[in-house]
Amino acid sequence: MKKRVMSLLMAGAMAASLAGCGGSKPAETAAATTAAEAAATEAAKTEEAKAEETKTEETKAEEAKAADGAAAGGTFTVGFDQDFPPMGFVGDDGEYTGFDLDLAKEVAGRLGLEFVPQPIAWDAKDMELNSGTIDCIWNGFTINGREDGYTWTDPYMDNSQVFVVAADSGITAPADLAGKIVEVQADSSAEAALKDKPELADTFGTLQTTPDYNTAFMDLEMGAVDAIAMDVIVAGYQLEQRDDGDKYVILDESLASEKYGVGFKKGNTELKDKVQATLEEMAADGTLEKISNDWFGRDVTIIGK
């Protein structure tokens, strides 16, 4: 910009000089010089004004963009366990999918945010949330027993913890698990439920953990464990999807009843309120029921009911 202003001023000076060489009278020369300088100055001001206007528009655009993304960086990053079908998992096409992820994606779209599914190690979920890597935990996340650890939405689904055993095992009730090997996912609600029932857990031969329930079912299939303690929704889906699902049964007596919610970092009420309002909107217009029917063939949601 400075170079352009100097060029205009020099052009004015040259015009004045040429006017002087033409034999003009001193007064005429002075007038020509003054006019040329004024024209050059006016042109420079015009250029500066245009540049400032352009700069202002660009700055406004950047500020608007920053404001749009201020709430959650323009994204809604959902932490989930990628080995927890049907809530969140890797589909046959290699893409992340699941009931909870479909709900979260719909919420993100309605909030004008980019949906980002972020797989996490379930026992590292608190670290991921507190570090800001994820905005929430949404993956069959049990509220019961964790009420004070997170800022929660209202429950959107009922669930219970149950035992899955081989159909020919002879195990028909939790009492039959005495001396048996029982497996749970690390840091899961089933593990927490068993810790709350030492009178039952202490009768097991072994209570061991596994990183995910896909591994647990492989262990059960191989006979390495006698039972899996897990969410009934997940257990039912697993048995429906497996070719040998009829080889396993879910015991009638449940370990614990619970409710699912979306967990946010403690104190993040602003984003929680937006998600809660959107879930209520989706319940009212039938979207929750539709997504539930797509996954379960029935409406398992409880918002507004």
CSV table of C-alpha atoms in Angstrom, one decimal:
chain,number,residue,atom,x,y,z
A,1,MET,CA,0.0,0.0,0.0
A,2,LYS,CA,2.8,2.4,0.9
A,3,LYS,CA,4.5,1.7,-2.5
A,4,ARG,CA,1.3,2.6,-4.3
A,5,VAL,CA,0.9,5.9,-2.4
A,6,MET,CA,4.5,6.8,-3.1
A,7,SER,CA,4.0,6.0,-6.8
A,8,LEU,CA,1.0,8.3,-7.0
A,9,LEU,CA,2.8,11.1,-5.2
A,10,MET,CA,5.8,10.7,-7.5
A,11,ALA,CA,3.5,10.8,-10.5
A,12,GLY,CA,2.1,14.0,-9.2
A,13,ALA,CA,5.6,15.5,-8.7
A,14,MET,CA,6.6,14.5,-12.3
A,15,ALA,CA,3.5,16.1,-13.7
A,16,ALA,CA,4.4,19.3,-11.8
A,17,SER,CA,7.9,19.1,-13.1
A,18,LEU,CA,6.9,18.6,-16.7
A,19,ALA,CA,4.5,21.6,-16.4
A,20,GLY,CA,7.4,23.7,-15.2
A,21,CYS,CA,9.6,22.6,-18.1
A,22,GLY,CA,6.9,23.8,-20.5
A,23,GLY,CA,7.7,27.4,-19.7
A,24,SER,CA,4.6,28.1,-17.5
A,25,LYS,CA,4.5,31.1,-15.3
A,26,PRO,CA,5.5,30.5,-11.7
A,27,ALA,CA,1.9,30.9,-10.5
A,28,GLU,CA,0.6,28.4,-13.1
A,29,THR,CA,3.4,26.0,-12.1
A,30,ALA,CA,2.5,26.2,-8.4
A,31,ALA,CA,-1.1,25.7,-9.2
A,32,ALA,CA,-0.4,22.7,-11.4
A,33,THR,CA,1.8,21.2,-8.7
A,34,THR,CA,-0.8,21.8,-6.0
A,35,ALA,CA,-3.5,20.2,-8.2
A,36,ALA,CA,-1.4,17.2,-9.0
A,37,GLU,CA,-0.5,16.6,-5.4
A,38,ALA,CA,-4.1,16.9,-4.3
A,39,ALA,CA,-5.2,14.4,-7.0
A,40,ALA,CA,-2.4,12.0,-5.9
A,41,THR,CA,-3.4,12.4,-2.2
A,42,GLU,CA,-7.1,11.8,-3.0
A,43,ALA,CA,-6.3,8.7,-5.0
A,44,ALA,CA,-4.2,7.4,-2.2
A,45,LYS,CA,-7.0,8.0,0.3
A,46,THR,CA,-9.4,6.1,-2.0
A,47,GLU,CA,-7.0,3.2,-2.3
A,48,GLU,CA,-6.6,3.1,1.5
A,49,ALA,CA,-10.3,3.3,2.0
A,50,LYS,CA,-10.9,0.3,-0.3
A,51,ALA,CA,-8.2,-1.7,1.4
A,52,GLU,CA,-9.6,-0.9,4.8
A,53,GLU,CA,-13.1,-1.9,3.6
A,54,THR,CA,-11.8,-5.2,2.3
A,55,LYS,CA,-9.8,-5.8,5.4
A,56,THR,CA,-12.9,-5.1,7.6
A,57,GLU,CA,-15.0,-7.5,5.6
A,58,GLU,CA,-12.4,-10.3,5.9
A,59,THR,CA,-12.0,-9.6,9.6
A,60,LYS,CA,-15.8,-9.7,10.1
A,61,ALA,CA,-15.9,-13.0,8.3
A,62,GLU,CA,-13.2,-14.5,10.5
A,63,GLU,CA,-14.8,-13.2,13.6
A,64,ALA,CA,-18.2,-14.6,12.6
A,65,LYS,CA,-16.5,-18.0,11.8
A,66,ALA,CA,-14.9,-18.0,15.2
A,67,ALA,CA,-18.1,-17.1,16.9
A,68,ASP,CA,-20.0,-19.9,15.2
A,69,GLY,CA,-17.5,-22.4,16.5
A,70,ALA,CA,-17.1,-21.0,20.0
A,71,ALA,CA,-19.5,-23.4,21.7
A,72,ALA,CA,-17.8,-26.6,20.8
A,73,GLY,CA,-15.2,-25.7,18.2
A,74,GLY,CA,-17.8,-26.1,15.5
A,75,THR,CA,-17.9,-29.8,16.2
A,76,PHE,CA,-19.7,-32.2,18.5
A,77,THR,CA,-17.2,-34.9,19.4
A,78,VAL,CA,-18.8,-38.0,21.0
A,79,GLY,CA,-16.7,-40.5,22.9
A,80,PHE,CA,-17.8,-44.1,22.5
A,81,ASP,CA,-16.6,-47.7,22.8
A,82,GLN,CA,-16.3,-49.0,19.3
A,83,ASP,CA,-16.8,-52.6,20.4
A,84,PHE,CA,-20.2,-52.1,22.0
A,85,PRO,CA,-22.9,-53.0,19.5
A,86,PRO,CA,-25.6,-51.9,19.0
A,87,MET,CA,-24.8,-48.6,20.8
A,88,GLY,CA,-21.6,-47.9,19.0
A,89,PHE,CA,-19.3,-50.1,16.9
A,90,VAL,CA,-17.6,-50.5,13.5
A,91,GLY,CA,-20.1,-51.6,10.8
A,92,ASP,CA,-19.4,-54.0,7.9
A,93,ASP,CA,-18.5,-51.0,5.7
A,94,GLY,CA,-15.8,-50.0,8.1
A,95,GLU,CA,-17.7,-46.9,9.3
A,96,TYR,CA,-18.7,-46.1,12.9
A,97,THR,CA,-22.4,-46.8,13.5
A,98,GLY,CA,-24.8,-47.6,16.3
A,99,PHE,CA,-28.0,-46.6,18.0
A,100,ASP,CA,-26.4,-44.0,20.2
A,101,LEU,CA,-24.3,-42.7,17.4
A,102,ASP,CA,-27.4,-42.2,15.2
A,103,LEU,CA,-29.0,-40.2,18.0
A,104,ALA,CA,-25.8,-38.1,18.5
A,105,LYS,CA,-25.5,-37.5,14.8
A,106,GLU,CA,-29.1,-36.2,14.6
A,107,VAL,CA,-28.5,-34.0,17.6
A,108,ALA,CA,-25.3,-32.5,16.1
A,109,GLY,CA,-27.1,-31.8,12.8
A,110,ARG,CA,-29.9,-30.0,14.5
A,111,LEU,CA,-27.4,-27.9,16.5
A,112,GLY,CA,-25.5,-27.0,13.4
A,113,LEU,CA,-22.4,-28.8,14.5
A,114,GLU,CA,-20.2,-31.3,12.7
A,115,PHE,CA,-20.6,-34.7,14.2
A,116,VAL,CA,-17.3,-36.4,15.1
A,117,PRO,CA,-17.5,-40.0,16.5
A,118,GLN,CA,-14.4,-40.5,18.6
A,119,PRO,CA,-13.6,-44.1,19.7
A,120,ILE,CA,-12.0,-44.3,23.2
A,121,ALA,CA,-10.8,-46.9,25.6
A,122,TRP,CA,-13.6,-47.3,28.0
A,123,ASP,CA,-11.4,-47.2,31.1
A,124,ALA,CA,-9.8,-44.0,29.9
A,125,LYS,CA,-13.1,-42.2,29.2
A,126,ASP,CA,-12.8,-39.7,32.2
A,127,MET,CA,-9.3,-38.7,31.0
A,128,GLU,CA,-10.6,-38.1,27.5
A,129,LEU,CA,-13.5,-36.0,28.7
A,130,ASN,CA,-11.6,-33.9,31.2
A,131,SER,CA,-8.8,-33.2,28.7
A,132,GLY,CA,-11.3,-31.9,26.2
A,133,THR,CA,-10.6,-34.5,23.6
A,134,ILE,CA,-14.3,-35.3,23.6
A,135,ASP,CA,-17.4,-33.2,24.4
A,136,CYS,CA,-19.4,-36.0,25.9
A,137,ILE,CA,-19.6,-39.8,26.6
A,138,TRP,CA,-22.6,-41.3,24.7
A,139,ASN,CA,-22.5,-45.0,24.4
A,140,GLY,CA,-24.8,-47.0,26.7
A,141,PHE,CA,-23.5,-44.8,29.5
A,142,THR,CA,-25.1,-45.7,32.8
A,143,ILE,CA,-26.2,-42.9,35.1
A,144,ASN,CA,-26.7,-45.0,38.2
A,145,GLY,CA,-23.8,-44.8,40.6
A,146,ARG,CA,-22.2,-42.0,38.5
A,147,GLU,CA,-24.7,-39.3,39.3
A,148,ASP,CA,-22.1,-36.9,40.9
A,149,GLY,CA,-19.2,-37.6,38.5
A,150,TYR,CA,-20.7,-35.9,35.4
A,151,THR,CA,-23.2,-33.4,34.2
A,152,TRP,CA,-26.0,-35.6,32.8
A,153,THR,CA,-28.9,-35.3,30.4
A,154,ASP,CA,-32.2,-36.8,31.6
A,155,PRO,CA,-32.3,-40.6,31.0
A,156,TYR,CA,-33.3,-41.5,27.5
A,157,MET,CA,-33.4,-45.3,28.0
A,158,ASP,CA,-33.9,-48.0,30.6
A,159,ASN,CA,-31.5,-50.9,30.8
A,160,SER,CA,-30.4,-53.7,33.2
A,161,GLN,CA,-27.4,-55.8,33.9
A,162,VAL,CA,-27.7,-59.6,33.2
A,163,PHE,CA,-25.7,-62.8,32.8
A,164,VAL,CA,-25.2,-64.5,29.5
A,165,VAL,CA,-24.3,-68.3,29.7
A,166,ALA,CA,-24.2,-71.2,27.3
A,167,ALA,CA,-27.6,-72.7,26.8
A,168,ASP,CA,-26.3,-76.2,27.8
A,169,SER,CA,-24.3,-75.0,30.8
A,170,GLY,CA,-27.0,-76.0,33.3
A,171,ILE,CA,-26.7,-72.5,34.8
A,172,THR,CA,-30.2,-71.1,35.3
A,173,ALA,CA,-29.8,-68.5,38.0
A,174,PRO,CA,-27.0,-66.3,39.5
A,175,ALA,CA,-26.7,-68.7,42.4
A,176,ASP,CA,-25.5,-71.4,40.0
A,177,LEU,CA,-22.4,-69.2,39.2
A,178,ALA,CA,-20.7,-70.3,42.5
A,179,GLY,CA,-17.2,-71.4,41.7
A,180,LYS,CA,-17.5,-70.4,38.0
A,181,ILE,CA,-15.5,-67.9,35.9
A,182,VAL,CA,-17.4,-64.7,35.2
A,183,GLU,CA,-16.2,-62.0,32.9
A,184,VAL,CA,-17.1,-58.3,32.6
A,185,GLN,CA,-15.8,-55.3,30.6
A,186,ALA,CA,-13.3,-53.2,32.5
A,187,ASP,CA,-14.9,-50.2,34.2
A,188,SER,CA,-18.3,-51.2,33.1
A,189,SER,CA,-21.7,-50.9,34.8
A,190,ALA,CA,-21.7,-54.7,35.2
A,191,GLU,CA,-18.4,-54.6,37.1
A,192,ALA,CA,-19.7,-51.8,39.3
A,193,ALA,CA,-22.9,-53.7,40.0
A,194,LEU,CA,-21.0,-56.8,41.0
A,195,LYS,CA,-18.8,-54.7,43.4
A,196,ASP,CA,-22.0,-53.6,45.0
A,197,LYS,CA,-23.0,-57.2,45.5
A,198,PRO,CA,-20.1,-58.9,47.2
A,199,GLU,CA,-22.4,-61.5,48.6
A,200,LEU,CA,-22.8,-62.8,45.0
A,201,ALA,CA,-19.4,-61.9,43.4
A,202,ASP,CA,-17.5,-63.5,46.3
A,203,THR,CA,-19.1,-66.9,45.4
A,204,PHE,CA,-17.5,-66.8,41.9
A,205,GLY,CA,-14.4,-68.9,41.3
A,206,THR,CA,-13.0,-66.0,39.4
A,207,LEU,CA,-14.3,-62.5,38.4
A,208,GLN,CA,-12.1,-61.2,35.5
A,209,THR,CA,-12.2,-58.2,33.2
A,210,THR,CA,-11.9,-57.9,29.4
A,211,PRO,CA,-11.4,-54.8,27.2
A,212,ASP,CA,-14.6,-55.4,25.2
A,213,TYR,CA,-17.6,-57.7,24.9
A,214,ASN,CA,-16.6,-59.0,21.5
A,215,THR,CA,-13.6,-60.6,23.3
A,216,ALA,CA,-15.9,-61.8,26.1
A,217,PHE,CA,-18.2,-63.6,23.7
A,218,MET,CA,-15.2,-65.3,22.1
A,219,ASP,CA,-14.1,-66.4,25.6
A,220,LEU,CA,-17.5,-67.8,26.3
A,221,GLU,CA,-17.6,-69.6,22.9
A,222,MET,CA,-14.3,-71.2,23.6
A,223,GLY,CA,-15.3,-72.2,27.2
A,224,ALA,CA,-12.7,-70.0,28.7
A,225,VAL,CA,-15.4,-68.4,30.9
A,226,ASP,CA,-18.7,-69.6,32.2
A,227,ALA,CA,-20.7,-66.4,32.1
A,228,ILE,CA,-20.6,-62.8,30.9
A,229,ALA,CA,-22.2,-60.0,33.0
A,230,MET,CA,-23.3,-57.2,30.7
A,231,ASP,CA,-26.1,-54.8,29.5
A,232,VAL,CA,-29.3,-56.6,28.5
A,233,ILE,CA,-29.7,-54.4,25.4
A,234,VAL,CA,-26.2,-55.3,24.2
A,235,ALA,CA,-26.6,-58.9,25.1
A,236,GLY,CA,-29.9,-59.2,23.2
A,237,TYR,CA,-28.4,-57.6,20.1
A,238,GLN,CA,-25.3,-59.8,20.2
A,239,LEU,CA,-27.4,-63.0,20.3
A,240,GLU,CA,-29.6,-61.8,17.5
A,241,GLN,CA,-26.6,-61.0,15.3
A,242,ARG,CA,-24.6,-64.2,15.9
A,243,ASP,CA,-25.2,-67.2,13.7
A,244,ASP,CA,-24.9,-69.4,16.9
A,245,GLY,CA,-27.0,-67.1,19.0
A,246,ASP,CA,-29.3,-69.9,20.0
A,247,LYS,CA,-26.4,-71.5,21.9
A,248,TYR,CA,-26.6,-68.9,24.6
A,249,VAL,CA,-29.2,-67.6,26.9
A,250,ILE,CA,-29.8,-64.6,29.1
A,251,LEU,CA,-30.7,-65.4,32.7
A,252,ASP,CA,-34.1,-64.2,33.8
A,253,GLU,CA,-32.8,-62.7,37.0
A,254,SER,CA,-31.1,-59.4,36.4
A,255,LEU,CA,-28.1,-58.1,38.3
A,256,ALA,CA,-29.2,-54.5,38.5
A,257,SER,CA,-31.6,-52.0,36.8
A,258,GLU,CA,-30.2,-48.7,35.4
A,259,LYS,CA,-30.8,-45.8,33.1
A,260,TYR,CA,-28.7,-44.5,30.2
A,261,GLY,CA,-27.9,-40.9,29.8
A,262,VAL,CA,-25.4,-38.6,28.0
A,263,GLY,CA,-22.5,-37.6,30.3
A,264,PHE,CA,-20.7,-34.3,30.0
A,265,LYS,CA,-17.7,-32.9,31.9
A,266,LYS,CA,-18.9,-31.8,35.4
A,267,GLY,CA,-20.2,-28.2,35.1
A,268,ASN,CA,-20.7,-28.2,31.3
A,269,THR,CA,-24.4,-27.3,31.6
A,270,GLU,CA,-24.5,-25.1,28.5
A,271,LEU,CA,-23.8,-27.9,26.0
A,272,LYS,CA,-25.9,-30.4,28.1
A,273,ASP,CA,-28.9,-28.1,28.0
A,274,LYS,CA,-28.7,-27.8,24.2
A,275,VAL,CA,-28.5,-31.6,23.8
A,276,GLN,CA,-31.3,-32.2,26.3
A,277,ALA,CA,-33.6,-29.7,24.5
A,278,THR,CA,-32.8,-31.3,21.1
A,279,LEU,CA,-33.5,-34.8,22.4
A,280,GLU,CA,-36.9,-33.6,23.7
A,281,GLU,CA,-37.6,-32.1,20.3
A,282,MET,CA,-36.7,-35.4,18.7
A,283,ALA,CA,-39.0,-37.2,21.0
A,284,ALA,CA,-41.9,-34.9,20.3
A,285,ASP,CA,-41.5,-35.1,16.5
A,286,GLY,CA,-41.1,-38.9,16.5
A,287,THR,CA,-37.4,-39.1,15.5
A,288,LEU,CA,-36.3,-40.9,18.6
A,289,GLU,CA,-39.0,-43.6,18.1
A,290,LYS,CA,-38.0,-44.0,14.4
A,291,ILE,CA,-34.3,-44.4,15.2
A,292,SER,CA,-35.2,-46.9,17.9
A,293,ASN,CA,-37.4,-48.9,15.6
A,294,ASP,CA,-34.6,-49.0,13.1
A,295,TRP,CA,-32.3,-50.7,15.6
A,296,PHE,CA,-34.5,-52.6,17.9
A,297,GLY,CA,-37.9,-53.0,16.1
A,298,ARG,CA,-39.5,-51.2,19.0
A,299,ASP,CA,-39.3,-47.9,20.9
A,300,VAL,CA,-36.9,-48.3,23.8
A,301,THR,CA,-36.6,-44.6,24.6
A,302,ILE,CA,-38.3,-43.0,27.6
A,303,ILE,CA,-38.0,-39.3,27.0
A,304,GLY,CA,-41.5,-37.7,27.2
A,305,LYS,CA,-43.1,-41.0,28.4
